[in-house]
Amino acid sequence: MPPIVPPFLIGLIAAPLAKRLFKPLVRGVVTTSIGLVMEVKKAAHEAGENIHDLAVEVAADMVAAQIASGDGHRPAEGAASNGEKDEAKSPKIRATAGAAKAQ
C-alpha cells in the first residue's frame, strides 16, 4: 500500500514554490499593464491637444474670412441709419475688473 500524504503537507511544499514562480510573472504583468496605460493616456492627451489646435485654427480662418468679406462689421438691413446702434444685434461689452483698474 502506497504511503498516504496529507493534502496540507503538499500545500506546505507547493506554496513556497508557487510564490517563487508566480510572483515575478504577476509583477511583470502589472508593470507592463501600467506602462501600457501610461502610453495610452499620453496618446489621448496629445490627440486632445491636436483637436483643440485644429479647432482654434478653423475658428481663426472663419473670422479672417468674415473680415475679408466685410461681414464682420457691416450693419444688418433694417438697422437704424441715424447713427444709433442696433441694440438687438450688437453684442454687449462688459468692463472687467482688470480693464477698470487700467483706466
Short mmCIF file of N, CA and C in Angstrom, two decimals:
data_model
loop_
_atom_site.label_atom_id
_atom_site.label_comp_id
_atom_site.label_asym_id
_atom_site.label_seq_id
_atom_site.Cartn_x
_atom_site.Cartn_y
_atom_site.Cartn_z
N MET A 1 0.85 -1.15 0.00
CA MET A 1 0.00 0.00 0.00
C MET A 1 0.91 1.24 0.00
N PRO A 2 0.59 2.21 -0.93
CA PRO A 2 1.43 3.40 -1.00
C PRO A 2 1.22 4.27 0.22
N PRO A 3 2.25 5.04 0.55
CA PRO A 3 2.08 5.92 1.70
C PRO A 3 1.10 7.05 1.38
N ILE A 4 0.29 7.40 2.31
CA ILE A 4 -0.70 8.46 2.12
C ILE A 4 -0.11 9.75 2.67
N VAL A 5 -0.06 10.79 1.79
CA VAL A 5 0.47 12.09 2.17
C VAL A 5 -0.73 13.02 2.35
N PRO A 6 -0.86 13.59 3.50
CA PRO A 6 -1.99 14.50 3.70
C PRO A 6 -1.89 15.72 2.77
N PRO A 7 -3.03 16.20 2.27
CA PRO A 7 -3.03 17.32 1.33
C PRO A 7 -2.39 18.59 1.89
N PHE A 8 -2.51 18.82 3.19
CA PHE A 8 -1.92 20.05 3.75
C PHE A 8 -0.40 20.02 3.66
N LEU A 9 0.21 18.82 3.69
CA LEU A 9 1.66 18.74 3.52
C LEU A 9 2.06 19.10 2.09
N ILE A 10 1.25 18.69 1.14
CA ILE A 10 1.51 19.06 -0.26
C ILE A 10 1.39 20.57 -0.41
N GLY A 11 0.41 21.16 0.26
CA GLY A 11 0.24 22.61 0.23
C GLY A 11 1.41 23.34 0.86
N LEU A 12 1.95 22.80 1.94
CA LEU A 12 3.10 23.42 2.61
C LEU A 12 4.34 23.41 1.71
N ILE A 13 4.45 22.41 0.90
CA ILE A 13 5.61 22.31 0.00
C ILE A 13 5.37 23.13 -1.27
N ALA A 14 4.16 23.09 -1.79
CA ALA A 14 3.86 23.74 -3.07
C ALA A 14 3.73 25.26 -2.94
N ALA A 15 3.31 25.77 -1.79
CA ALA A 15 3.09 27.22 -1.64
C ALA A 15 4.36 28.04 -1.85
N PRO A 16 5.48 27.71 -1.23
CA PRO A 16 6.69 28.50 -1.50
C PRO A 16 7.17 28.40 -2.94
N LEU A 17 6.99 27.22 -3.55
CA LEU A 17 7.38 27.07 -4.96
C LEU A 17 6.50 27.93 -5.87
N ALA A 18 5.21 27.93 -5.58
CA ALA A 18 4.29 28.75 -6.38
C ALA A 18 4.60 30.22 -6.20
N LYS A 19 4.95 30.61 -4.99
CA LYS A 19 5.28 32.01 -4.74
C LYS A 19 6.51 32.43 -5.55
N ARG A 20 7.51 31.57 -5.59
CA ARG A 20 8.73 31.89 -6.35
C ARG A 20 8.46 31.96 -7.85
N LEU A 21 7.54 31.14 -8.33
CA LEU A 21 7.27 31.12 -9.77
C LEU A 21 6.30 32.22 -10.20
N PHE A 22 5.25 32.42 -9.42
CA PHE A 22 4.19 33.33 -9.85
C PHE A 22 4.45 34.79 -9.51
N LYS A 23 5.21 35.08 -8.49
CA LYS A 23 5.45 36.47 -8.11
C LYS A 23 6.13 37.26 -9.24
N PRO A 24 7.21 36.77 -9.86
CA PRO A 24 7.80 37.52 -10.98
C PRO A 24 6.85 37.64 -12.17
N LEU A 25 6.07 36.60 -12.40
CA LEU A 25 5.12 36.63 -13.51
C LEU A 25 4.06 37.71 -13.29
N VAL A 26 3.48 37.74 -12.11
CA VAL A 26 2.45 38.74 -11.79
C VAL A 26 3.06 40.14 -11.79
N ARG A 27 4.27 40.27 -11.28
CA ARG A 27 4.94 41.56 -11.26
C ARG A 27 5.17 42.08 -12.68
N GLY A 28 5.58 41.21 -13.58
CA GLY A 28 5.78 41.59 -14.98
C GLY A 28 4.49 42.01 -15.66
N VAL A 29 3.41 41.29 -15.37
CA VAL A 29 2.11 41.63 -15.96
C VAL A 29 1.65 43.00 -15.46
N VAL A 30 1.79 43.25 -14.17
CA VAL A 30 1.37 44.54 -13.61
C VAL A 30 2.23 45.67 -14.16
N THR A 31 3.54 45.47 -14.23
CA THR A 31 4.44 46.50 -14.76
C THR A 31 4.11 46.83 -16.21
N THR A 32 3.89 45.80 -17.01
CA THR A 32 3.54 46.01 -18.42
C THR A 32 2.21 46.72 -18.56
N SER A 33 1.23 46.35 -17.73
CA SER A 33 -0.09 46.98 -17.79
C SER A 33 -0.01 48.46 -17.45
N ILE A 34 0.73 48.79 -16.41
CA ILE A 34 0.86 50.19 -16.01
C ILE A 34 1.57 50.99 -17.10
N GLY A 35 2.62 50.42 -17.67
CA GLY A 35 3.31 51.11 -18.77
C GLY A 35 2.40 51.35 -19.96
N LEU A 36 1.57 50.36 -20.28
CA LEU A 36 0.63 50.48 -21.39
C LEU A 36 -0.41 51.56 -21.11
N VAL A 37 -0.91 51.60 -19.88
CA VAL A 37 -1.91 52.61 -19.51
C VAL A 37 -1.30 54.01 -19.62
N MET A 38 -0.08 54.17 -19.18
CA MET A 38 0.58 55.48 -19.26
C MET A 38 0.76 55.92 -20.71
N GLU A 39 1.11 55.01 -21.59
CA GLU A 39 1.27 55.34 -23.01
C GLU A 39 -0.07 55.73 -23.64
N VAL A 40 -1.13 55.01 -23.28
CA VAL A 40 -2.46 55.33 -23.82
C VAL A 40 -2.91 56.70 -23.33
N LYS A 41 -2.68 57.01 -22.05
CA LYS A 41 -3.04 58.34 -21.53
C LYS A 41 -2.28 59.43 -22.25
N LYS A 42 -1.00 59.21 -22.51
CA LYS A 42 -0.18 60.19 -23.20
C LYS A 42 -0.70 60.41 -24.63
N ALA A 43 -1.02 59.32 -25.33
CA ALA A 43 -1.53 59.43 -26.70
C ALA A 43 -2.88 60.14 -26.73
N ALA A 44 -3.75 59.85 -25.76
CA ALA A 44 -5.06 60.51 -25.71
C ALA A 44 -4.91 62.00 -25.43
N HIS A 45 -3.98 62.36 -24.57
CA HIS A 45 -3.74 63.77 -24.25
C HIS A 45 -3.23 64.51 -25.49
N GLU A 46 -2.30 63.90 -26.20
CA GLU A 46 -1.77 64.54 -27.41
C GLU A 46 -2.85 64.67 -28.48
N ALA A 47 -3.71 63.66 -28.61
CA ALA A 47 -4.81 63.74 -29.58
C ALA A 47 -5.77 64.87 -29.21
N GLY A 48 -6.05 65.03 -27.92
CA GLY A 48 -6.93 66.13 -27.48
C GLY A 48 -6.32 67.48 -27.78
N GLU A 49 -5.01 67.61 -27.57
CA GLU A 49 -4.33 68.88 -27.89
C GLU A 49 -4.40 69.16 -29.39
N ASN A 50 -4.20 68.14 -30.20
CA ASN A 50 -4.25 68.33 -31.65
C ASN A 50 -5.64 68.76 -32.11
N ILE A 51 -6.68 68.16 -31.53
CA ILE A 51 -8.04 68.55 -31.89
C ILE A 51 -8.31 69.98 -31.46
N HIS A 52 -7.84 70.36 -30.29
CA HIS A 52 -8.04 71.73 -29.81
C HIS A 52 -7.32 72.72 -30.74
N ASP A 53 -6.08 72.40 -31.11
CA ASP A 53 -5.33 73.28 -32.02
C ASP A 53 -6.04 73.41 -33.36
N LEU A 54 -6.58 72.32 -33.86
CA LEU A 54 -7.30 72.35 -35.13
C LEU A 54 -8.55 73.22 -35.03
N ALA A 55 -9.26 73.12 -33.92
CA ALA A 55 -10.46 73.93 -33.73
C ALA A 55 -10.11 75.41 -33.68
N VAL A 56 -9.01 75.76 -33.03
CA VAL A 56 -8.58 77.16 -32.95
C VAL A 56 -8.22 77.67 -34.33
N GLU A 57 -7.52 76.86 -35.12
CA GLU A 57 -7.14 77.28 -36.47
C GLU A 57 -8.37 77.50 -37.35
N VAL A 58 -9.34 76.60 -37.26
CA VAL A 58 -10.56 76.74 -38.06
C VAL A 58 -11.33 77.99 -37.64
N ALA A 59 -11.42 78.26 -36.35
CA ALA A 59 -12.11 79.45 -35.88
C ALA A 59 -11.41 80.71 -36.37
N ALA A 60 -10.08 80.71 -36.35
CA ALA A 60 -9.33 81.87 -36.83
C ALA A 60 -9.54 82.06 -38.33
N ASP A 61 -9.56 80.96 -39.08
CA ASP A 61 -9.81 81.05 -40.52
C ASP A 61 -11.20 81.60 -40.81
N MET A 62 -12.19 81.17 -40.02
CA MET A 62 -13.55 81.67 -40.23
C MET A 62 -13.65 83.16 -39.92
N VAL A 63 -13.00 83.61 -38.87
CA VAL A 63 -13.02 85.03 -38.53
C VAL A 63 -12.30 85.83 -39.61
N ALA A 64 -11.18 85.32 -40.10
CA ALA A 64 -10.45 86.01 -41.15
C ALA A 64 -11.27 86.09 -42.43
N ALA A 65 -12.01 85.03 -42.74
CA ALA A 65 -12.85 85.04 -43.93
C ALA A 65 -13.99 86.04 -43.78
N GLN A 66 -14.57 86.13 -42.57
CA GLN A 66 -15.63 87.10 -42.35
C GLN A 66 -15.12 88.52 -42.48
N ILE A 67 -13.94 88.79 -41.95
CA ILE A 67 -13.36 90.13 -42.04
C ILE A 67 -13.02 90.46 -43.48
N ALA A 68 -12.48 89.48 -44.21
CA ALA A 68 -12.11 89.71 -45.60
C ALA A 68 -13.33 89.96 -46.48
N SER A 69 -14.43 89.30 -46.18
CA SER A 69 -15.63 89.51 -47.00
C SER A 69 -16.42 90.73 -46.56
N GLY A 70 -16.06 91.31 -45.43
CA GLY A 70 -16.72 92.52 -44.96
C GLY A 70 -17.94 92.24 -44.13
N ASP A 71 -18.18 90.99 -43.76
CA ASP A 71 -19.37 90.65 -42.97
C ASP A 71 -19.18 90.96 -41.49
N GLY A 72 -18.00 91.19 -41.07
CA GLY A 72 -17.70 91.34 -39.65
C GLY A 72 -18.32 92.55 -39.01
N HIS A 73 -18.35 93.72 -39.67
CA HIS A 73 -18.81 94.94 -39.03
C HIS A 73 -19.89 95.67 -39.84
N ARG A 74 -20.47 94.99 -40.81
CA ARG A 74 -21.50 95.61 -41.64
C ARG A 74 -22.82 95.59 -40.89
N PRO A 75 -23.52 96.73 -40.83
CA PRO A 75 -24.81 96.74 -40.13
C PRO A 75 -25.83 95.90 -40.90
N ALA A 76 -26.73 95.29 -40.17
CA ALA A 76 -27.76 94.46 -40.78
C ALA A 76 -28.79 95.35 -41.47
N GLU A 77 -29.51 94.76 -42.42
CA GLU A 77 -30.55 95.52 -43.11
C GLU A 77 -31.64 95.86 -42.11
N GLY A 78 -32.14 97.04 -42.18
CA GLY A 78 -33.18 97.48 -41.25
C GLY A 78 -32.59 98.07 -39.99
N ALA A 79 -31.29 98.21 -39.94
CA ALA A 79 -30.66 98.79 -38.75
C ALA A 79 -30.90 100.28 -38.76
N ALA A 80 -30.80 100.87 -37.62
CA ALA A 80 -31.02 102.32 -37.50
C ALA A 80 -29.98 103.05 -38.32
N SER A 81 -30.43 103.95 -39.18
CA SER A 81 -29.50 104.65 -40.07
C SER A 81 -29.14 106.04 -39.57
N ASN A 82 -29.68 106.47 -38.47
CA ASN A 82 -29.42 107.82 -37.98
C ASN A 82 -28.30 107.85 -36.94
N GLY A 83 -27.38 106.92 -37.01
CA GLY A 83 -26.23 106.93 -36.12
C GLY A 83 -26.45 106.15 -34.84
N GLU A 84 -27.67 105.64 -34.62
CA GLU A 84 -27.93 104.86 -33.43
C GLU A 84 -27.51 103.41 -33.67
N LYS A 85 -27.07 102.77 -32.63
CA LYS A 85 -26.70 101.36 -32.75
C LYS A 85 -27.95 100.51 -32.76
N ASP A 86 -27.85 99.40 -33.44
CA ASP A 86 -28.92 98.42 -33.40
C ASP A 86 -28.69 97.56 -32.16
N GLU A 87 -29.39 97.86 -31.08
CA GLU A 87 -29.14 97.24 -29.79
C GLU A 87 -29.43 95.74 -29.81
N ALA A 88 -30.36 95.30 -30.63
CA ALA A 88 -30.73 93.89 -30.63
C ALA A 88 -29.64 93.04 -31.26
N LYS A 89 -28.86 93.58 -32.19
CA LYS A 89 -27.88 92.77 -32.90
C LYS A 89 -26.45 92.97 -32.42
N SER A 90 -26.15 94.05 -31.73
CA SER A 90 -24.78 94.27 -31.32
C SER A 90 -24.54 93.61 -29.97
N PRO A 91 -23.39 92.98 -29.79
CA PRO A 91 -23.11 92.33 -28.51
C PRO A 91 -22.81 93.35 -27.42
N LYS A 92 -23.19 93.00 -26.22
CA LYS A 92 -22.91 93.86 -25.07
C LYS A 92 -21.48 93.60 -24.62
N ILE A 93 -20.72 94.64 -24.37
CA ILE A 93 -19.36 94.52 -23.90
C ILE A 93 -19.32 95.02 -22.47
N ARG A 94 -18.90 94.13 -21.56
CA ARG A 94 -18.83 94.49 -20.17
C ARG A 94 -17.39 94.78 -19.79
N ALA A 95 -17.19 95.76 -18.96
CA ALA A 95 -15.84 96.07 -18.48
C ALA A 95 -15.49 95.07 -17.39
N THR A 96 -14.28 94.57 -17.45
CA THR A 96 -13.82 93.65 -16.41
C THR A 96 -13.10 94.43 -15.34
N ALA A 97 -12.81 93.82 -14.23
CA ALA A 97 -12.13 94.49 -13.13
C ALA A 97 -10.75 94.93 -13.56
N GLY A 98 -10.07 94.12 -14.36
CA GLY A 98 -8.73 94.47 -14.84
C GLY A 98 -8.76 95.66 -15.77
N ALA A 99 -9.79 95.76 -16.61
CA ALA A 99 -9.89 96.88 -17.54
C ALA A 99 -10.25 98.17 -16.80
N ALA A 100 -11.07 98.03 -15.74
CA ALA A 100 -11.46 99.21 -14.99
C ALA A 100 -10.28 99.77 -14.22
N LYS A 101 -9.42 98.92 -13.70
CA LYS A 101 -8.24 99.40 -12.97
C LYS A 101 -7.22 100.04 -13.90
N ALA A 102 -7.17 99.56 -15.14
CA ALA A 102 -6.19 100.08 -16.10
C ALA A 102 -6.53 101.52 -16.51
N GLN A 103 -7.80 101.88 -16.44
CA GLN A 103 -8.20 103.21 -16.88
C GLN A 103 -8.07 104.18 -15.80
#
